[in-house]
Short mmCIF file of C-alpha atoms in Angstrom, two decimals:
data_model
loop_
_atom_site.label_atom_id
_atom_site.label_comp_id
_atom_site.label_asym_id
_atom_site.label_seq_id
_atom_site.Cartn_x
_atom_site.Cartn_y
_atom_site.Cartn_z
CA MET A 642 -3.47 20.58 4.77
CA THR A 643 -1.63 19.42 1.65
CA THR A 644 2.15 19.23 1.82
CA ILE A 645 3.86 19.64 -1.55
CA THR A 646 7.34 18.18 -2.01
CA THR A 647 9.42 19.07 -5.04
CA ASP A 648 12.86 18.12 -6.30
CA ALA A 649 15.74 20.42 -7.23
CA ASP A 650 14.14 21.08 -10.63
CA GLY A 651 10.80 22.10 -9.13
CA ALA A 652 9.03 18.86 -10.07
CA PHE A 653 6.41 17.50 -7.69
CA VAL A 654 7.49 14.30 -5.93
CA ARG A 655 4.80 11.98 -4.59
CA SER A 656 5.60 10.14 -1.40
CA SER A 657 6.39 6.47 -1.95
CA SER A 658 6.25 5.68 1.77
CA PHE A 659 3.39 3.36 2.70
CA VAL A 660 2.29 1.28 5.61
CA ASP A 661 2.17 -1.72 3.34
CA ASP A 662 0.87 -4.59 5.44
CA ARG A 663 -1.64 -6.68 3.54
CA ILE A 664 -4.92 -8.37 4.38
CA THR A 665 -4.70 -11.81 2.80
CA ALA A 666 -6.83 -14.94 2.65
CA ASP A 667 -4.14 -16.92 4.46
CA GLY A 668 -3.28 -14.16 6.93
CA SER A 669 0.41 -14.39 6.04
CA ASP A 670 0.98 -10.72 6.88
CA GLY A 671 -0.78 -11.11 10.20
CA TRP A 672 -4.03 -9.66 8.87
CA PRO A 673 -6.48 -12.38 7.75
CA VAL A 674 -9.49 -11.70 5.57
CA GLU A 675 -12.40 -11.43 7.96
CA PRO A 676 -15.73 -9.82 7.05
CA GLY A 677 -16.71 -7.02 9.39
CA ARG A 678 -13.26 -6.62 10.90
CA TYR A 679 -11.88 -3.82 8.74
CA ARG A 680 -13.02 -0.30 7.91
CA LEU A 681 -12.08 1.43 4.68
CA VAL A 682 -11.50 5.14 5.26
CA VAL A 683 -11.92 7.32 2.18
CA SER A 684 -12.38 10.83 0.98
CA LEU A 685 -14.91 11.11 -1.83
CA ALA A 686 -12.66 13.80 -3.29
CA CYS A 687 -9.56 11.63 -3.55
CA PRO A 688 -9.02 9.71 -6.81
CA TRP A 689 -6.87 7.08 -5.09
CA ALA A 690 -9.60 6.39 -2.50
CA HIS A 691 -12.27 6.51 -5.20
CA ARG A 692 -10.67 3.46 -6.81
CA ALA A 693 -11.31 1.44 -3.66
CA LEU A 694 -14.96 2.54 -3.50
CA ILE A 695 -15.54 1.49 -7.11
CA VAL A 696 -13.88 -1.91 -6.69
CA ARG A 697 -15.68 -2.56 -3.39
CA ARG A 698 -19.04 -1.83 -5.02
CA LEU A 699 -18.36 -3.80 -8.23
CA LEU A 700 -17.33 -6.84 -6.18
CA GLY A 701 -20.22 -6.57 -3.73
CA LEU A 702 -18.04 -6.23 -0.65
CA GLU A 703 -20.20 -3.58 1.03
CA GLU A 704 -21.25 -5.89 3.85
CA ALA A 705 -17.76 -7.33 4.30
CA VAL A 706 -15.84 -4.04 4.47
CA SER A 707 -17.51 -0.96 5.95
CA VAL A 708 -16.68 2.58 4.86
CA ALA A 709 -15.88 5.77 6.74
CA VAL A 710 -16.01 9.06 4.81
CA ALA A 711 -13.72 11.90 5.82
CA ASP A 712 -14.52 15.58 5.45
CA PRO A 713 -13.20 16.78 2.07
CA ILE A 714 -11.64 19.76 3.84
CA GLN A 715 -8.58 18.82 5.88
CA ASP A 716 -7.07 20.83 8.70
CA HIS A 717 -3.53 20.79 10.12
CA ARG A 718 -4.09 17.23 11.37
CA SER A 719 -5.23 16.06 7.93
CA TRP A 720 -8.29 13.87 7.34
CA ARG A 721 -11.01 14.34 9.96
CA PHE A 722 -14.47 12.94 10.66
CA THR A 723 -16.37 16.20 11.07
CA LEU A 724 -19.15 14.91 8.80
CA ASP A 725 -20.16 12.48 11.54
CA GLU A 726 -22.09 13.18 14.71
CA ASP A 727 -19.86 14.72 17.39
CA GLY A 728 -17.01 14.75 14.85
CA ARG A 729 -16.15 11.11 15.44
CA ASP A 730 -16.32 8.11 13.15
CA PRO A 731 -19.18 6.06 14.66
CA VAL A 732 -17.33 2.75 14.32
CA LEU A 733 -13.72 3.68 15.08
CA GLY A 734 -14.59 6.37 17.61
CA ILE A 735 -11.81 8.67 16.42
CA ARG A 736 -11.83 12.29 15.30
CA TYR A 737 -8.82 12.08 12.96
CA LEU A 738 -7.52 9.32 10.74
CA GLY A 739 -4.09 10.14 12.12
CA GLU A 740 -5.12 8.50 15.39
CA ALA A 741 -5.21 5.12 13.64
CA TYR A 742 -1.79 5.81 12.13
CA GLU A 743 -0.39 6.65 15.56
CA ARG A 744 -1.74 3.42 17.05
CA ALA A 745 -0.04 1.43 14.33
CA ARG A 746 3.21 3.41 14.27
CA PRO A 747 3.76 5.42 17.47
CA GLY A 748 5.51 8.64 16.59
CA TYR A 749 4.41 8.38 12.94
CA ASP A 750 5.31 11.65 11.23
CA ALA A 751 4.79 10.92 7.53
CA GLY A 752 1.74 11.82 5.46
CA ILE A 753 -1.77 10.82 6.53
CA SER A 754 -3.37 9.52 3.34
CA VAL A 755 -6.51 7.83 2.10
CA PRO A 756 -7.56 5.22 1.27
CA ALA A 757 -6.64 3.61 4.54
CA VAL A 758 -7.79 0.29 5.94
CA VAL A 759 -8.16 0.23 9.73
CA ASP A 760 -8.52 -2.80 11.99
CA VAL A 761 -11.70 -2.09 13.95
CA PRO A 762 -10.93 -4.12 17.13
CA SER A 763 -7.53 -2.48 17.70
CA GLY A 764 -8.15 0.83 15.94
CA ARG A 765 -4.82 0.42 14.15
CA LEU A 766 -4.04 1.30 10.57
CA VAL A 767 -3.40 -1.85 8.56
CA THR A 768 -2.44 -0.34 5.21
CA ASN A 769 -2.56 2.80 3.12
CA ASP A 770 -0.93 1.12 0.10
CA TYR A 771 -3.56 2.30 -2.38
CA PRO A 772 -2.27 0.38 -5.45
CA GLN A 773 -2.35 -2.89 -3.52
CA ILE A 774 -5.64 -2.35 -1.67
CA THR A 775 -7.79 -2.72 -4.79
CA LEU A 776 -5.81 -5.68 -6.11
CA ASP A 777 -6.27 -7.46 -2.79
CA LEU A 778 -10.01 -6.75 -2.77
CA SER A 779 -10.12 -8.50 -6.15
CA THR A 780 -7.91 -11.46 -5.31
CA GLU A 781 -7.79 -12.08 -1.55
CA TRP A 782 -11.46 -11.39 -0.77
CA ARG A 783 -12.93 -13.71 -3.42
CA ALA A 784 -14.75 -15.90 -0.88
CA HIS A 785 -16.80 -12.90 0.25
CA GLN A 786 -17.56 -11.27 -3.09
CA ARG A 787 -21.12 -11.26 -4.38
CA ALA A 788 -22.37 -13.95 -6.70
CA GLY A 789 -21.63 -12.73 -10.22
CA ALA A 790 -18.83 -10.41 -9.19
CA PRO A 791 -16.64 -9.54 -12.19
CA ASP A 792 -12.99 -10.51 -12.34
CA LEU A 793 -11.27 -7.13 -12.41
CA TYR A 794 -7.78 -8.64 -12.35
CA PRO A 795 -7.94 -11.86 -14.41
CA GLU A 796 -4.75 -13.84 -14.06
CA LYS A 797 -4.05 -14.24 -17.77
CA LEU A 798 -4.32 -10.47 -18.32
CA ARG A 799 -2.34 -9.33 -15.29
CA PRO A 800 0.91 -8.54 -17.14
CA ALA A 801 -1.00 -6.36 -19.61
CA ILE A 802 -3.09 -4.72 -16.88
CA ASP A 803 0.02 -4.00 -14.81
CA ALA A 804 1.82 -2.47 -17.79
CA VAL A 805 -1.10 -0.20 -18.71
CA ALA A 806 -1.67 0.73 -15.07
CA GLU A 807 1.96 1.78 -14.71
CA GLU A 808 1.73 4.03 -17.77
CA ILE A 809 -1.52 5.53 -16.52
CA PHE A 810 -0.08 6.20 -13.09
CA ARG A 811 3.10 7.80 -14.40
CA ASP A 812 1.62 9.83 -17.25
CA VAL A 813 -1.97 10.52 -16.16
CA ASN A 814 -2.87 9.87 -12.50
CA ASN A 815 0.32 11.40 -11.15
CA ALA A 816 1.09 13.70 -14.07
CA VAL A 817 -1.91 15.94 -13.35
CA TYR A 818 -0.44 16.56 -9.89
CA GLN A 819 3.02 17.10 -11.31
CA THR A 820 1.50 19.69 -13.61
CA GLY A 821 -0.52 21.38 -10.89
CA PHE A 822 2.15 21.42 -8.21
CA ALA A 823 5.17 22.21 -10.41
CA GLN A 824 7.44 24.92 -9.02
CA SER A 825 9.26 25.71 -12.25
CA GLN A 826 8.18 26.33 -15.84
CA GLN A 827 10.35 23.46 -17.05
CA ALA A 828 8.82 20.98 -14.60
CA TYR A 829 5.32 22.16 -15.48
CA GLU A 830 5.80 21.86 -19.24
CA SER A 831 7.46 18.45 -18.94
CA ALA A 832 4.52 17.04 -16.99
CA TYR A 833 1.98 18.83 -19.21
CA HIS A 834 3.36 17.35 -22.42
CA ARG A 835 3.74 13.89 -20.91
CA LEU A 836 0.12 14.00 -19.76
CA PHE A 837 -1.36 15.00 -23.10
CA ASP A 838 0.92 12.72 -25.09
CA ARG A 839 -0.40 9.81 -23.02
CA LEU A 840 -4.01 10.96 -23.36
CA ASP A 841 -3.52 11.07 -27.13
CA THR A 842 -2.14 7.51 -27.06
CA LEU A 843 -5.03 6.32 -24.92
CA SER A 844 -7.51 8.01 -27.26
CA GLU A 845 -6.03 6.18 -30.22
CA HIS A 846 -6.09 2.88 -28.34
CA LEU A 847 -9.69 3.28 -27.16
CA ALA A 848 -10.99 4.41 -30.54
CA THR A 849 -11.44 0.77 -31.55
CA ARG A 850 -11.73 -0.90 -28.13
CA ARG A 851 -14.33 -0.39 -25.49
CA TYR A 852 -11.98 -1.10 -22.57
CA LEU A 853 -8.26 -0.78 -21.97
CA VAL A 854 -7.34 -4.47 -21.65
CA GLY A 855 -9.43 -7.28 -23.09
CA ASP A 856 -13.16 -6.91 -23.65
CA THR A 857 -14.26 -6.34 -20.05
CA ILE A 858 -13.79 -3.74 -17.33
CA THR A 859 -10.55 -4.32 -15.44
CA GLU A 860 -8.48 -2.63 -12.75
CA ALA A 861 -6.88 -0.55 -15.50
CA ASP A 862 -10.19 1.11 -16.38
CA VAL A 863 -10.88 1.88 -12.73
CA ARG A 864 -7.51 3.61 -12.43
CA LEU A 865 -8.01 5.77 -15.51
CA PHE A 866 -11.63 6.69 -14.75
CA THR A 867 -10.93 8.37 -11.41
CA THR A 868 -8.64 10.90 -13.07
CA LEU A 869 -10.87 11.46 -16.10
CA VAL A 870 -13.97 12.13 -14.00
CA ARG A 871 -12.09 14.91 -12.17
CA PHE A 872 -10.48 16.38 -15.27
CA ASP A 873 -12.80 19.21 -16.26
CA ALA A 874 -14.00 19.93 -12.72
CA VAL A 875 -10.49 20.32 -11.31
CA TYR A 876 -7.42 19.43 -13.35
CA HIS A 877 -8.10 21.48 -16.48
CA GLY A 878 -8.23 24.82 -14.70
CA HIS A 879 -6.95 24.36 -11.15
CA PHE A 880 -3.92 22.31 -12.22
CA LYS A 881 -3.40 24.11 -15.56
CA CYS A 882 -3.90 20.93 -17.62
CA ASN A 883 -5.51 23.12 -20.22
CA ARG A 884 -4.59 21.96 -23.71
CA ALA A 885 -8.09 20.54 -23.92
CA LYS A 886 -10.99 19.66 -21.67
CA LEU A 887 -12.15 16.07 -21.42
CA THR A 888 -15.30 17.13 -23.24
CA GLU A 889 -13.05 18.20 -26.15
CA MET A 890 -11.39 14.79 -26.45
CA PRO A 891 -14.16 12.80 -28.15
CA VAL A 892 -12.92 9.25 -27.56
CA LEU A 893 -11.96 9.71 -23.92
CA TRP A 894 -15.12 11.71 -23.22
CA ALA A 895 -17.30 8.91 -24.62
CA TYR A 896 -15.23 6.27 -22.77
CA ALA A 897 -15.60 8.14 -19.49
CA ARG A 898 -19.37 8.54 -19.98
CA ASP A 899 -19.65 4.83 -20.74
CA LEU A 900 -18.02 3.99 -17.41
CA TYR A 901 -19.96 6.71 -15.60
CA ALA A 902 -23.19 5.05 -16.72
CA THR A 903 -21.97 1.70 -15.41
CA PRO A 904 -23.14 0.78 -11.88
CA GLY A 905 -20.26 1.21 -9.48
CA PHE A 906 -18.68 4.13 -11.32
CA GLY A 907 -21.03 7.11 -11.64
CA ASP A 908 -22.86 6.24 -8.44
CA THR A 909 -19.64 6.64 -6.45
CA VAL A 910 -18.82 10.12 -7.78
CA ASP A 911 -19.38 13.22 -5.64
CA PHE A 912 -18.50 16.38 -7.55
CA ASP A 913 -19.31 18.57 -4.56
CA HIS A 914 -16.66 16.89 -2.40
CA ILE A 915 -14.22 16.83 -5.31
CA LYS A 916 -14.43 20.55 -6.02
CA ARG A 917 -14.49 21.73 -2.41
CA HIS A 918 -11.45 19.65 -1.53
CA TYR A 919 -9.19 20.75 -4.35
CA TYR A 920 -10.18 24.41 -4.44
CA LEU A 921 -10.28 24.97 -0.67
CA VAL A 922 -7.33 22.84 0.46
CA HIS A 923 -4.76 23.91 -2.15
CA THR A 924 -4.45 27.46 -0.86
CA GLY A 925 -1.11 27.98 -2.61
CA ILE A 926 -2.86 27.57 -5.97
CA ASN A 927 -6.19 29.14 -5.06
CA PRO A 928 -5.53 31.61 -2.21
CA ALA A 929 -8.97 33.23 -2.42
CA GLY A 930 -10.65 29.88 -1.80
CA LEU A 931 -13.16 30.33 -4.61
CA VAL A 932 -14.98 27.16 -5.66
CA PRO A 933 -16.11 27.23 -9.31
CA VAL A 934 -19.79 26.83 -10.00
CA GLY A 935 -19.17 24.84 -13.19
CA PRO A 936 -18.65 22.85 -15.20
CA ASP A 937 -22.12 21.84 -16.33
CA LEU A 938 -22.43 18.17 -15.41
CA ALA A 939 -25.46 17.41 -17.60
CA GLY A 940 -23.28 15.96 -20.33
CA TRP A 941 -22.24 13.02 -18.16
CA SER A 942 -25.61 11.39 -18.76
CA ALA A 943 -25.58 11.92 -22.54
CA PRO A 944 -25.51 8.80 -24.78
CA HIS A 945 -21.96 7.57 -25.29
CA GLY A 946 -22.42 5.23 -28.27
CA ARG A 947 -19.62 2.88 -27.24
CA ASP A 948 -21.85 -0.18 -27.08
CA ALA A 949 -21.16 -0.49 -30.81
CA LEU A 950 -17.58 -1.47 -30.00
CA GLY A 951 -18.83 -4.64 -28.31
CA GLY A 952 -17.27 -5.83 -25.12
CA ARG A 953 -18.91 -7.29 -22.06
CA PRO A 954 -18.63 -4.86 -19.14
CA PHE A 955 -18.75 -7.54 -16.45
CA GLY A 956 -17.48 -10.49 -18.45
CA ASP A 957 -19.15 -13.68 -17.23
CA GLY A 958 -20.41 -11.81 -14.17
CA THR A 959 -23.23 -9.36 -13.59
CA ALA A 960 -23.68 -5.72 -12.65
CA PRO A 961 -24.01 -4.81 -8.99
CA ALA A 962 -27.58 -4.22 -7.91
CA PRO A 963 -28.81 -0.64 -8.32
CA ARG A 964 -28.64 1.56 -5.26
CA PRO A 965 -31.81 3.69 -5.35
CA ASP A 966 -30.37 6.07 -2.75
CA LEU A 967 -27.31 6.69 -4.92
CA VAL A 968 -28.48 6.64 -8.51
CA GLY A 969 -27.85 9.98 -10.16
CA ARG A 970 -26.37 11.48 -7.03
CA GLY A 971 -23.26 9.53 -6.24
CA TYR A 972 -22.67 9.64 -2.49
CA ARG A 973 -23.57 13.31 -2.30
CA GLY A 974 -25.66 14.01 0.77
CA PHE A 975 -24.91 10.64 2.32
CA ALA A 976 -21.40 11.26 3.59
CA SER A 977 -22.44 11.04 7.24
CA PRO A 978 -23.56 9.52 9.46
CA ARG A 979 -25.67 7.34 7.20
CA PRO A 980 -23.82 4.11 6.36
CA LEU A 981 -22.76 3.75 2.75
CA GLY A 982 -23.48 0.05 2.60
#
């Protein structure tokens, strides 16, 4: 289950401890890029793991890096493969992600988190460094990306992308958790105001630009989207981020719908997993374990009108091919044991 750590002021503190080995084209960390060797373990509920699913799909790395989907409901041993036949991941042969952590770090007693990349031959965790995983998929796996894959981390824009990504992490991605898990009124209000101040700034910025950095989708947009798509379903009520719903912030709501309609974004969203995870796992916040029926998701497919701002979603590249089994449903219903491609 979820472990919440707070500081002396009652503010939520996210763990900064990672198994931070890297898979690189030159194998300098001991893990060379090799199609078919690694398995990406995700929860469809987790925004950090969702980033990796989006980037993998946009870049066409489905055949190069397989995916394992954990049950959105954790138990005392954390992420488990109860969605798969016999409760085991069919490739790794394990019941719990923690088994891969233990093989990599015997006696490992820190958090078991997703996304995690596991070496299939050895069954060992390679990395759970979620900020780096997506950057490496963009830069180190170029030789195995699909023809027409977009450049999500163009070299000339990296300083700007990194700066925006840091603000988004501090004031949006992590701030919703700091709001929801605060153990004092002061800590809650501090995170709450920081969150909405940043959302106001982002709204102003995106009012005249289709994307966060440059005129194409970049890593920065991926990182913002995974929080926005969970906002009304979870963060507004469950985490008390309730100054306004996403649907009441016109610019961000249109921006999020624009991305949702883009192949690779909306077709990797599973609202069922998202809601069941947050509302059933966070028993300290929701002791009755009630999962809300709403919100109404019909608005996600409404016209967004942001084409008028210009921009080229994939730059000089192309969109990933449609997935008929996913369109309009995200991964819902295909979490196991059917491969996600």
